[in-house]
Each structure stands twice: as structure tokens, then as C-alpha cells.
Amino acid sequence: MRDFQDYSLLKHNSFGVDARCHRFVEYSSTDELRALLPQLRGVRWMHIGAGCNLLFTGDYDGTILHSAIRGVEVLEDAPDGTVLVRAGAGEDWDGFVGYCVGAGLYGLENLSLIPGEVGASAVQNIGAYGSEVAQRIETVHTLCAATGEVRDFAREECRYGYRTSILKEELRGQYVVTHVTYRLSRHFVPDLGYAALAREVEARGLGAGLTAARLRELVIEVRRQKLPDPAETGSAGSFFMNPVVDEATYARLAAAYPGMPFYRVAGGVKIPAGWLIEQAGWKGRSLGRARVWHRQALVLVNTGGATGEEVRRLSEAVRDDVRGRFGIDLRCEVNIL
Ligand code: EPU
């Protein structure tokens, strides 16, 4: 267990904001976590993963927990090719995906190179290139923060939606994820439902010879082209969610903007927020030391030394312009604290 007072969060948030917290505790087993929970009674606390989806706009006057529970274990290797794999919440997400592909366990390739850790991936339902982690989750193993008792959530109980779950919404802060079990497969079936990815596969003539390792490489390549390199530029990936509008709103916008991209989804029509932001003239523009990424307008970056408040101000300016121009309210994907 590592336990610090008045601790800098600089290395624990991908925006690279220099905020501090009152206490920071990193535990490495379920037992250590259970022993820690009583100390949180009456104290303001929160749990973070790698901090890839957080924006600190000031210091955090409370305790921050971080999991260093590691380990990957095959629980079941069924004759039909289904494999149940359990990973510790503190495992690096992309390291885990790479391990699975290398071990012949398929189903997570499209989620390659997403920054973050296993625990948070299951709370926030990470997604990319037509895939969401919820499709592969079997069980989310947790401890109840109030009692320290084990509680396992089957996938259906997690109420997964677009970048959300019951653990992120209704039960936020009540359970701490210790491990996640995934349902993977020994048979590789590429998921090429996302048009841009299918086009890349075709452009390279990969077609029938496509392996999981090659698909993973391709996803990594495409991400690197569009998204900032976390080692160089602070960001939290997509800052906003793609809005889903009703048919009437879609029809109004489509008439005014014939080239507008859209996807029909359950409950309406999804419009890429990156497109809306670009049309509003924000792509590549800065406000103070915060900037809208020049290759993907959904991403806000820290150009160096930005405070969380500066990034938040940029996000508000972008939201105001998108609301004014399109009548659409963008919702943040990033948790602002
Ligand atoms: N677009 C623009 N301008 C931009 C960006 C996008 O016009 O600056 C338009 C393009 O027409 C493009 C469409 O938006 O065809 C979609 O863009 P892209 O494929 O880059 O995906 P996205 O919808 O902007 C989502 C996820 C990303 C994920 C990609 C790929 C959300 C909030 N974001 O972005 O996730 O990598 O799809 O699947 O759903 C993240 O969550 O942090 C993240 C990076």
C-alpha cells in the first residue's frame, strides 16, 4: 500500500494538470482495499483509474484511491472456443488487450490503444471503431464501499449504455471495482462494422488474410493519426459525447447542412460532435493554453501548463457556439471536478 498526504496529481491525470489532493492511497489487493474502506467514513473520497477521463479544475480536498490490483487469469477455456478471462482493475487497458491478442484470445482488438485501466473501462464502457467493452464483459467484481462485502455485477445488471453504466450513474461511488471478467473467444471474427476501419482494411488489401494482431496494429495506426500522443500532449481523448438528436432535429439540420455525417442509433440520430465543433470554427483554435486538437475536434488538449479551469473555459466556449449555431447541447464525456 502506498499512502501520501498533500499529493500532486500531475502524473494521475492525462490532461497533465497540476492539482493536489489531501490524501492519495494506492492499494494492491482486495484485502488491502477492504482494510482501507472504514477510513473513508465521513471523508470526501473518490476512486480514479489512470485519470484519462478526468479534469481537475482545482485541488481535491479529500482522499483519492487508486487500484494497483494486477494479474490476468484464464478462468474457463470452453471447448466451443469461449474463454473467460479475469483481469485486475489496476491493469493497464492496452497492455491487457495486447496480452489477449498475443495469447490468442480475441474480441478486444478494436479497443486497442485506448488509454486507461481495466477497472475504469468497465465503469465507463469504453468504445471505439464500432465496439464497446460491454459486449465482452461477463462480470464486474466489486467491493461495497459501505460494508466491504464482495458484490459481483453480471453484465445485464451493469445497465450499459453509450459511455455509461449503473456504476457510473445510479451507484456512483458505492462500489469499487476490483476485477473484471471478460468473455473472449479462441476464434477471431473481425469486427469491421465501422466504415472508416473497413475502408482501411480494404485500402491495405488485408481482406481474407486479416489476423487479430494486424487488426490491432491497424487500429493503433488509425488512432495515432487522429489523436494526440499522450506522451507529448495532455488530453482526455474525446471531451464530449456524440449527441443523439430526435428525427425532427435531424431533419432540420440535414436540410441546412446537406453534408452532415450521421448514424441512426436506438433512440434517434447520432451526429458526430467533432463535425459540429469543426463547423463552428473551433478546430485547431486555442483559448489560453487549451486548444481544440487540429486533427480531431472532439479532443481538447493542454498545450503546456494549462490549468483545469482554462480547459473548462475552452469547453464552455465550444459548447456555447455549438448551441448557438445548431441548437444542440453537447454533454461532456470527461468528468469535471
Ligand atoms: N468529424 C469531423 N471533424 C472532426 C472530427 C470528426 O468532421 O474534427 C466527423 C467525420 O465526419 C467523421 C465523424 O465525425 O467521419 C466521426 O469521427 P471519428 O471516426 O473520429 O469518431 P468520433 O465519433 O469523433 C468516436 C469516439 C472516439 C473513438 C472514435 C472511433 C466518442 C465520444 N468518441 O469519436 O472515442 O475513438 O469514435 O471509434 O464517442 C474517446 O472516447 O475518448 C474516444 C477517442
Coordinates of C-alpha atoms and ligand atoms in Angstrom, one line a residue:
M1 CA 0.0 0.0 0.0
R2 CA 1.2 3.5 -0.8
D3 CA -0.2 6.3 1.2
F4 CA 0.6 10.0 0.7
Q5 CA -0.5 13.3 2.2
D6 CA -0.9 16.6 0.2
Y7 CA -0.1 14.8 -3.0
S8 CA 0.3 16.1 -6.6
L9 CA -2.0 14.5 -9.1
L10 CA 0.1 15.6 -12.1
K11 CA 1.0 12.0 -13.0
H12 CA -2.5 10.8 -12.4
N13 CA -4.5 12.8 -14.9
S14 CA -3.8 12.7 -18.7
F15 CA -4.5 16.4 -19.1
G16 CA -1.3 17.0 -17.1
V17 CA -3.0 19.4 -14.7
D18 CA -1.0 20.1 -11.5
A19 CA -3.8 19.7 -9.0
R20 CA -3.3 18.3 -5.5
C21 CA -5.3 16.1 -3.2
H22 CA -5.4 15.9 0.6
R23 CA -4.5 12.1 0.7
F24 CA -3.7 9.6 -2.1
V25 CA -3.8 5.9 -1.4
E26 CA -2.8 3.1 -3.8
Y27 CA -3.7 -0.4 -2.7
S28 CA -2.7 -3.7 -4.4
S29 CA -5.1 -6.3 -3.2
T30 CA -8.8 -6.8 -2.3
D31 CA -7.8 -7.3 1.3
E32 CA -5.9 -4.0 1.4
L33 CA -8.9 -2.2 -0.1
R34 CA -11.2 -3.8 2.4
A35 CA -9.0 -2.7 5.3
L36 CA -9.0 0.9 3.9
L37 CA -12.7 1.3 3.5
P38 CA -13.6 2.1 7.1
Q39 CA -11.1 5.0 7.0
L40 CA -13.3 6.7 4.3
R41 CA -16.4 7.1 6.5
G42 CA -17.3 10.7 6.8
V43 CA -14.4 11.7 4.5
R44 CA -14.8 13.1 1.0
W45 CA -13.3 10.5 -1.3
M46 CA -13.2 9.3 -4.9
H47 CA -11.6 6.5 -6.9
I48 CA -9.7 7.1 -10.0
G49 CA -8.2 4.8 -12.7
A50 CA -5.3 6.2 -14.8
G51 CA -7.1 9.6 -14.8
C52 CA -7.6 9.6 -18.6
N53 CA -11.1 10.9 -18.4
L54 CA -10.8 13.5 -15.6
L55 CA -10.4 17.2 -15.5
F56 CA -9.3 18.7 -12.2
T57 CA -10.3 22.4 -12.1
G58 CA -8.8 22.8 -8.6
D59 CA -7.3 20.9 -5.7
Y60 CA -9.3 17.9 -4.4
D61 CA -10.0 18.3 -0.7
G62 CA -10.3 14.7 0.1
T63 CA -8.9 11.2 -0.4
I64 CA -8.2 9.7 -3.8
L65 CA -7.9 5.9 -4.2
H66 CA -6.1 4.1 -6.9
S67 CA -6.0 0.4 -7.6
A68 CA -2.8 -1.4 -8.3
I69 CA -4.6 -4.8 -8.3
R70 CA -2.9 -6.6 -11.2
G71 CA -2.9 -10.0 -12.8
V72 CA -4.7 -11.8 -15.7
E73 CA -6.1 -15.2 -15.2
V74 CA -8.0 -17.6 -17.5
L75 CA -11.0 -18.9 -15.5
E76 CA -12.5 -21.1 -18.2
D77 CA -11.4 -22.3 -21.6
A78 CA -14.5 -24.0 -23.1
P79 CA -14.5 -26.5 -25.9
D80 CA -16.6 -24.2 -28.1
G81 CA -13.8 -21.6 -28.0
T82 CA -15.3 -19.3 -25.4
V83 CA -12.7 -18.1 -22.8
L84 CA -13.4 -16.3 -19.6
V85 CA -10.5 -14.1 -18.6
R86 CA -10.3 -12.1 -15.4
A87 CA -8.1 -9.1 -15.0
G88 CA -7.2 -6.9 -12.0
A89 CA -8.8 -3.4 -12.1
G90 CA -5.3 -1.8 -12.0
E91 CA -4.1 -3.5 -15.2
D92 CA -3.2 -1.1 -18.0
W93 CA -6.0 -1.4 -20.6
D94 CA -3.9 -1.5 -23.7
G95 CA -1.4 -3.8 -22.1
F96 CA -4.2 -6.2 -21.3
V97 CA -5.6 -6.0 -24.9
G98 CA -2.1 -6.7 -26.3
Y99 CA -1.7 -9.6 -23.9
C100 CA -5.0 -11.1 -25.1
V101 CA -4.2 -10.8 -28.8
G102 CA -0.8 -12.4 -28.2
A103 CA -2.4 -15.2 -26.2
G104 CA -4.9 -16.0 -29.0
L105 CA -7.9 -14.5 -27.0
Y106 CA -10.0 -12.4 -29.3
G107 CA -12.7 -9.8 -29.1
L108 CA -11.0 -6.7 -27.8
E109 CA -8.8 -5.7 -30.9
N110 CA -10.9 -2.7 -31.9
L111 CA -10.4 -1.2 -28.4
S112 CA -6.6 -1.2 -28.8
L113 CA -4.6 1.8 -27.5
I114 CA -7.5 3.3 -25.5
P115 CA -5.7 5.0 -22.6
G116 CA -6.7 3.9 -19.1
E117 CA -7.1 0.9 -16.8
V118 CA -9.3 -2.2 -16.7
G119 CA -11.5 -1.1 -13.7
A120 CA -12.5 2.3 -15.3
S121 CA -13.1 0.6 -18.7
A122 CA -15.9 -1.3 -17.1
V123 CA -17.4 1.7 -15.3
Q124 CA -17.3 4.0 -18.3
N125 CA -18.0 1.4 -21.1
I126 CA -15.1 2.5 -23.3
G127 CA -15.7 2.2 -27.0
A128 CA -14.1 2.7 -30.4
Y129 CA -14.4 1.6 -34.0
G130 CA -17.8 0.1 -33.6
S131 CA -17.0 -1.9 -30.5
E132 CA -17.9 -1.3 -26.8
V133 CA -16.3 -3.2 -24.0
A134 CA -19.7 -4.0 -22.6
Q135 CA -20.2 -6.5 -25.4
R136 CA -17.3 -8.5 -23.9
I137 CA -17.9 -8.1 -20.2
E138 CA -19.1 -11.1 -18.3
T139 CA -18.9 -9.9 -14.7
V140 CA -17.7 -6.8 -12.9
H141 CA -16.3 -7.8 -9.4
T142 CA -16.6 -5.1 -6.7
L143 CA -16.4 -4.4 -3.0
C144 CA -19.3 -2.5 -1.5
A145 CA -17.7 0.7 -0.1
A146 CA -20.0 0.8 2.9
T147 CA -19.7 -2.8 4.1
G148 CA -16.6 -4.2 2.4
E149 CA -18.6 -7.1 1.1
V150 CA -18.0 -8.7 -2.3
R151 CA -20.6 -7.9 -5.0
D152 CA -20.4 -9.2 -8.5
F153 CA -22.4 -7.5 -11.2
A154 CA -23.4 -9.6 -14.2
R155 CA -23.3 -7.7 -17.5
E156 CA -27.1 -7.2 -17.6
E157 CA -27.0 -5.7 -14.1
C158 CA -24.5 -3.1 -15.2
R159 CA -27.1 -1.3 -17.5
Y160 CA -24.5 -0.4 -20.0
G161 CA -25.1 2.5 -22.4
Y162 CA -23.0 4.8 -24.5
R163 CA -20.0 5.5 -22.2
T164 CA -22.1 4.8 -19.1
S165 CA -23.2 2.1 -16.6
I166 CA -25.0 1.8 -13.3
L167 CA -21.6 2.1 -11.6
K168 CA -21.1 5.5 -13.2
E169 CA -24.6 6.8 -12.6
E170 CA -27.1 5.4 -10.1
L171 CA -24.5 3.6 -7.9
R172 CA -21.7 6.0 -8.4
G173 CA -19.2 5.9 -5.6
Q174 CA -20.9 3.0 -3.8
Y175 CA -18.9 0.1 -5.2
V176 CA -15.2 -0.2 -6.0
V177 CA -14.2 -2.5 -8.9
T178 CA -11.5 -5.0 -8.0
H179 CA -11.5 -7.2 -11.1
V180 CA -13.4 -7.6 -14.4
T181 CA -14.1 -10.9 -16.2
Y182 CA -14.4 -10.8 -20.0
R183 CA -15.9 -13.3 -22.3
L184 CA -13.4 -13.7 -25.2
S185 CA -13.1 -16.2 -28.0
R186 CA -10.4 -18.5 -29.4
H187 CA -12.0 -17.8 -32.9
F188 CA -11.1 -14.5 -34.4
V189 CA -14.0 -12.8 -36.1
P190 CA -13.0 -9.2 -37.2
D191 CA -15.5 -6.5 -36.3
L192 CA -15.4 -4.2 -39.3
G193 CA -18.8 -2.6 -38.8
Y194 CA -17.2 0.8 -38.5
A195 CA -17.0 2.2 -42.1
A196 CA -13.7 4.0 -41.6
L197 CA -12.0 0.9 -40.3
A198 CA -13.4 -1.3 -43.0
R199 CA -12.0 1.2 -45.6
E200 CA -8.5 1.0 -44.1
V201 CA -8.6 -2.8 -44.2
E202 CA -9.6 -2.7 -47.8
A203 CA -7.1 0.0 -48.8
R204 CA -4.3 -2.3 -47.5
G205 CA -5.7 -5.3 -49.3
L206 CA -5.9 -7.2 -46.0
G207 CA -9.4 -8.8 -46.6
A208 CA -9.3 -12.5 -46.0
G209 CA -5.7 -12.6 -44.6
L210 CA -6.6 -10.3 -41.7
T211 CA -5.3 -11.5 -38.4
A212 CA -6.2 -10.1 -34.9
A213 CA -2.6 -8.8 -34.5
R214 CA -2.9 -7.0 -37.8
L215 CA -6.2 -5.5 -36.9
R216 CA -4.8 -4.3 -33.6
E217 CA -1.9 -2.7 -35.4
L218 CA -4.3 -1.0 -37.8
V219 CA -6.5 0.4 -35.1
I220 CA -3.3 1.7 -33.3
E221 CA -2.2 3.3 -36.6
V222 CA -5.5 5.0 -37.2
R223 CA -5.8 6.3 -33.6
R224 CA -2.2 7.7 -33.8
Q225 CA -3.1 9.6 -37.0
K226 CA -6.1 11.3 -35.3
L227 CA -5.4 11.5 -31.6
P228 CA -2.7 13.3 -29.7
D229 CA 0.2 11.2 -28.4
P230 CA -0.4 11.0 -24.6
A231 CA 3.3 11.1 -24.0
E232 CA 3.6 14.5 -25.7
T233 CA 0.2 16.3 -25.4
G234 CA -2.1 16.2 -22.4
S235 CA -5.8 15.4 -23.3
A236 CA -8.6 13.1 -22.2
G237 CA -9.5 11.8 -25.6
S238 CA -13.0 12.8 -26.6
F239 CA -14.0 15.7 -24.4
F240 CA -17.7 15.5 -25.4
M241 CA -20.1 12.7 -26.3
N242 CA -21.6 12.5 -29.7
P243 CA -25.2 13.8 -29.3
V244 CA -28.2 11.8 -30.2
V245 CA -31.0 14.0 -31.6
D246 CA -34.6 13.3 -32.5
E247 CA -35.8 12.9 -36.1
A248 CA -37.2 16.4 -36.3
T249 CA -34.0 18.0 -35.2
Y250 CA -32.0 15.8 -37.5
A251 CA -34.3 16.7 -40.5
R252 CA -33.9 20.4 -39.7
L253 CA -30.1 20.1 -39.6
A254 CA -29.8 17.9 -42.6
A255 CA -31.8 20.4 -44.7
A256 CA -29.5 23.2 -43.6
Y257 CA -26.2 21.1 -43.8
P258 CA -26.6 18.5 -46.6
G259 CA -23.1 17.1 -46.0
M260 CA -23.6 16.5 -42.3
P261 CA -22.5 13.0 -41.2
F262 CA -24.9 11.0 -39.1
Y263 CA -25.6 7.5 -37.8
R264 CA -29.1 6.1 -36.9
V265 CA -29.0 4.6 -33.4
A266 CA -31.6 3.4 -30.9
G267 CA -33.5 6.4 -29.8
G268 CA -32.6 8.8 -32.6
V269 CA -29.8 10.0 -34.8
K270 CA -26.2 10.4 -33.7
I271 CA -24.4 13.4 -35.0
P272 CA -20.6 13.5 -34.6
A273 CA -19.7 16.2 -32.1
G274 CA -16.3 16.6 -33.9
W275 CA -18.1 17.7 -37.0
L276 CA -20.3 20.2 -35.2
I277 CA -17.3 21.7 -33.4
E278 CA -15.3 21.9 -36.7
Q279 CA -18.3 23.6 -38.4
A280 CA -18.4 26.1 -35.6
G281 CA -14.9 27.0 -36.5
W282 CA -13.1 25.7 -33.4
K283 CA -10.9 23.0 -34.9
G284 CA -7.2 23.9 -34.1
R285 CA -8.3 27.1 -32.1
S286 CA -6.9 27.9 -28.7
L287 CA -8.2 29.8 -25.6
G288 CA -5.3 30.4 -23.3
R289 CA -3.1 27.3 -23.1
A290 CA -6.0 25.0 -24.0
R291 CA -6.7 24.0 -27.6
V292 CA -9.1 22.1 -29.8
W293 CA -7.0 19.4 -31.5
H294 CA -6.3 20.1 -35.1
R295 CA -6.9 16.6 -36.3
Q296 CA -10.0 15.7 -34.3
A297 CA -12.1 18.5 -33.0
L298 CA -13.7 16.3 -30.3
V299 CA -10.5 16.3 -28.4
L300 CA -9.4 19.3 -26.2
V301 CA -5.7 19.4 -25.3
N302 CA -3.3 21.1 -22.9
T303 CA -0.7 22.9 -25.0
G304 CA 1.5 23.1 -21.9
G305 CA 0.9 24.3 -18.4
A306 CA -2.8 24.9 -18.8
T307 CA -4.9 24.8 -15.6
G308 CA -8.0 22.7 -15.5
E309 CA -10.0 25.9 -15.3
E310 CA -8.5 27.0 -18.7
V311 CA -9.6 23.7 -20.3
R312 CA -13.0 24.1 -18.8
R313 CA -13.4 27.6 -20.1
L314 CA -12.5 26.4 -23.6
S315 CA -15.0 23.6 -23.4
E316 CA -17.7 26.2 -22.3
A317 CA -16.9 28.4 -25.3
V318 CA -17.1 25.5 -27.7
R319 CA -20.4 24.4 -26.1
D320 CA -21.9 27.9 -26.3
D321 CA -21.0 28.2 -30.0
V322 CA -22.4 24.7 -30.9
R323 CA -25.6 25.5 -29.0
G324 CA -25.9 28.9 -30.7
R325 CA -25.3 27.6 -34.2
F326 CA -27.0 24.2 -34.1
G327 CA -29.3 24.3 -31.1
I328 CA -27.6 21.2 -29.7
D329 CA -26.3 20.9 -26.1
L330 CA -23.0 18.9 -26.0
R331 CA -22.6 16.7 -23.0
C332 CA -19.1 16.2 -21.6
E333 CA -17.6 12.8 -21.7
V334 CA -14.9 13.9 -19.3
N335 CA -15.7 14.1 -15.6
I336 CA -15.0 17.7 -14.5
L337 CA -14.1 18.1 -10.8
Ligands
EPU1 N1 -15.5 14.6 -37.8 C1 -15.3 15.9 -38.3 N2 -14.3 16.7 -37.8 C2 -13.6 16.3 -36.7 C3 -13.8 15.0 -36.2 C4 -14.8 14.2 -36.7 O1 -16.0 16.3 -39.2 O2 -12.7 17.1 -36.3 C5 -16.6 13.8 -38.3 C6 -16.1 13.0 -39.5 O3 -17.2 13.0 -40.5 C7 -16.0 11.5 -39.1 C8 -17.0 11.5 -37.9 O4 -17.0 12.8 -37.4 O5 -16.4 10.7 -40.1 C9 -16.6 10.5 -36.8 O6 -15.3 10.8 -36.4 P1 -14.4 9.7 -35.8 O7 -14.4 8.4 -36.6 O8 -13.0 10.3 -35.5 O9 -15.1 9.3 -34.4 P2 -15.8 10.2 -33.4 O10 -17.3 9.9 -33.4 O11 -15.4 11.7 -33.5 C10 -15.8 8.4 -31.5 C11 -15.3 8.2 -30.1 C12 -13.8 8.0 -30.0 C13 -13.4 6.8 -30.9 C14 -13.9 7.1 -32.3 C15 -13.6 5.9 -33.2 C16 -17.0 9.3 -28.8 C17 -17.2 10.5 -27.8 N3 -15.8 9.3 -29.3 O12 -15.2 9.6 -32.0 O13 -13.5 7.7 -28.7 O14 -12.0 6.6 -30.8 O15 -15.3 7.3 -32.3 O16 -14.5 4.9 -32.9 O17 -17.9 8.5 -29.0 C18 -12.9 8.6 -26.6 O18 -14.0 8.2 -26.1 O19 -12.1 9.3 -25.8 C19 -12.6 8.5 -28.0 C20 -11.5 8.9 -28.5

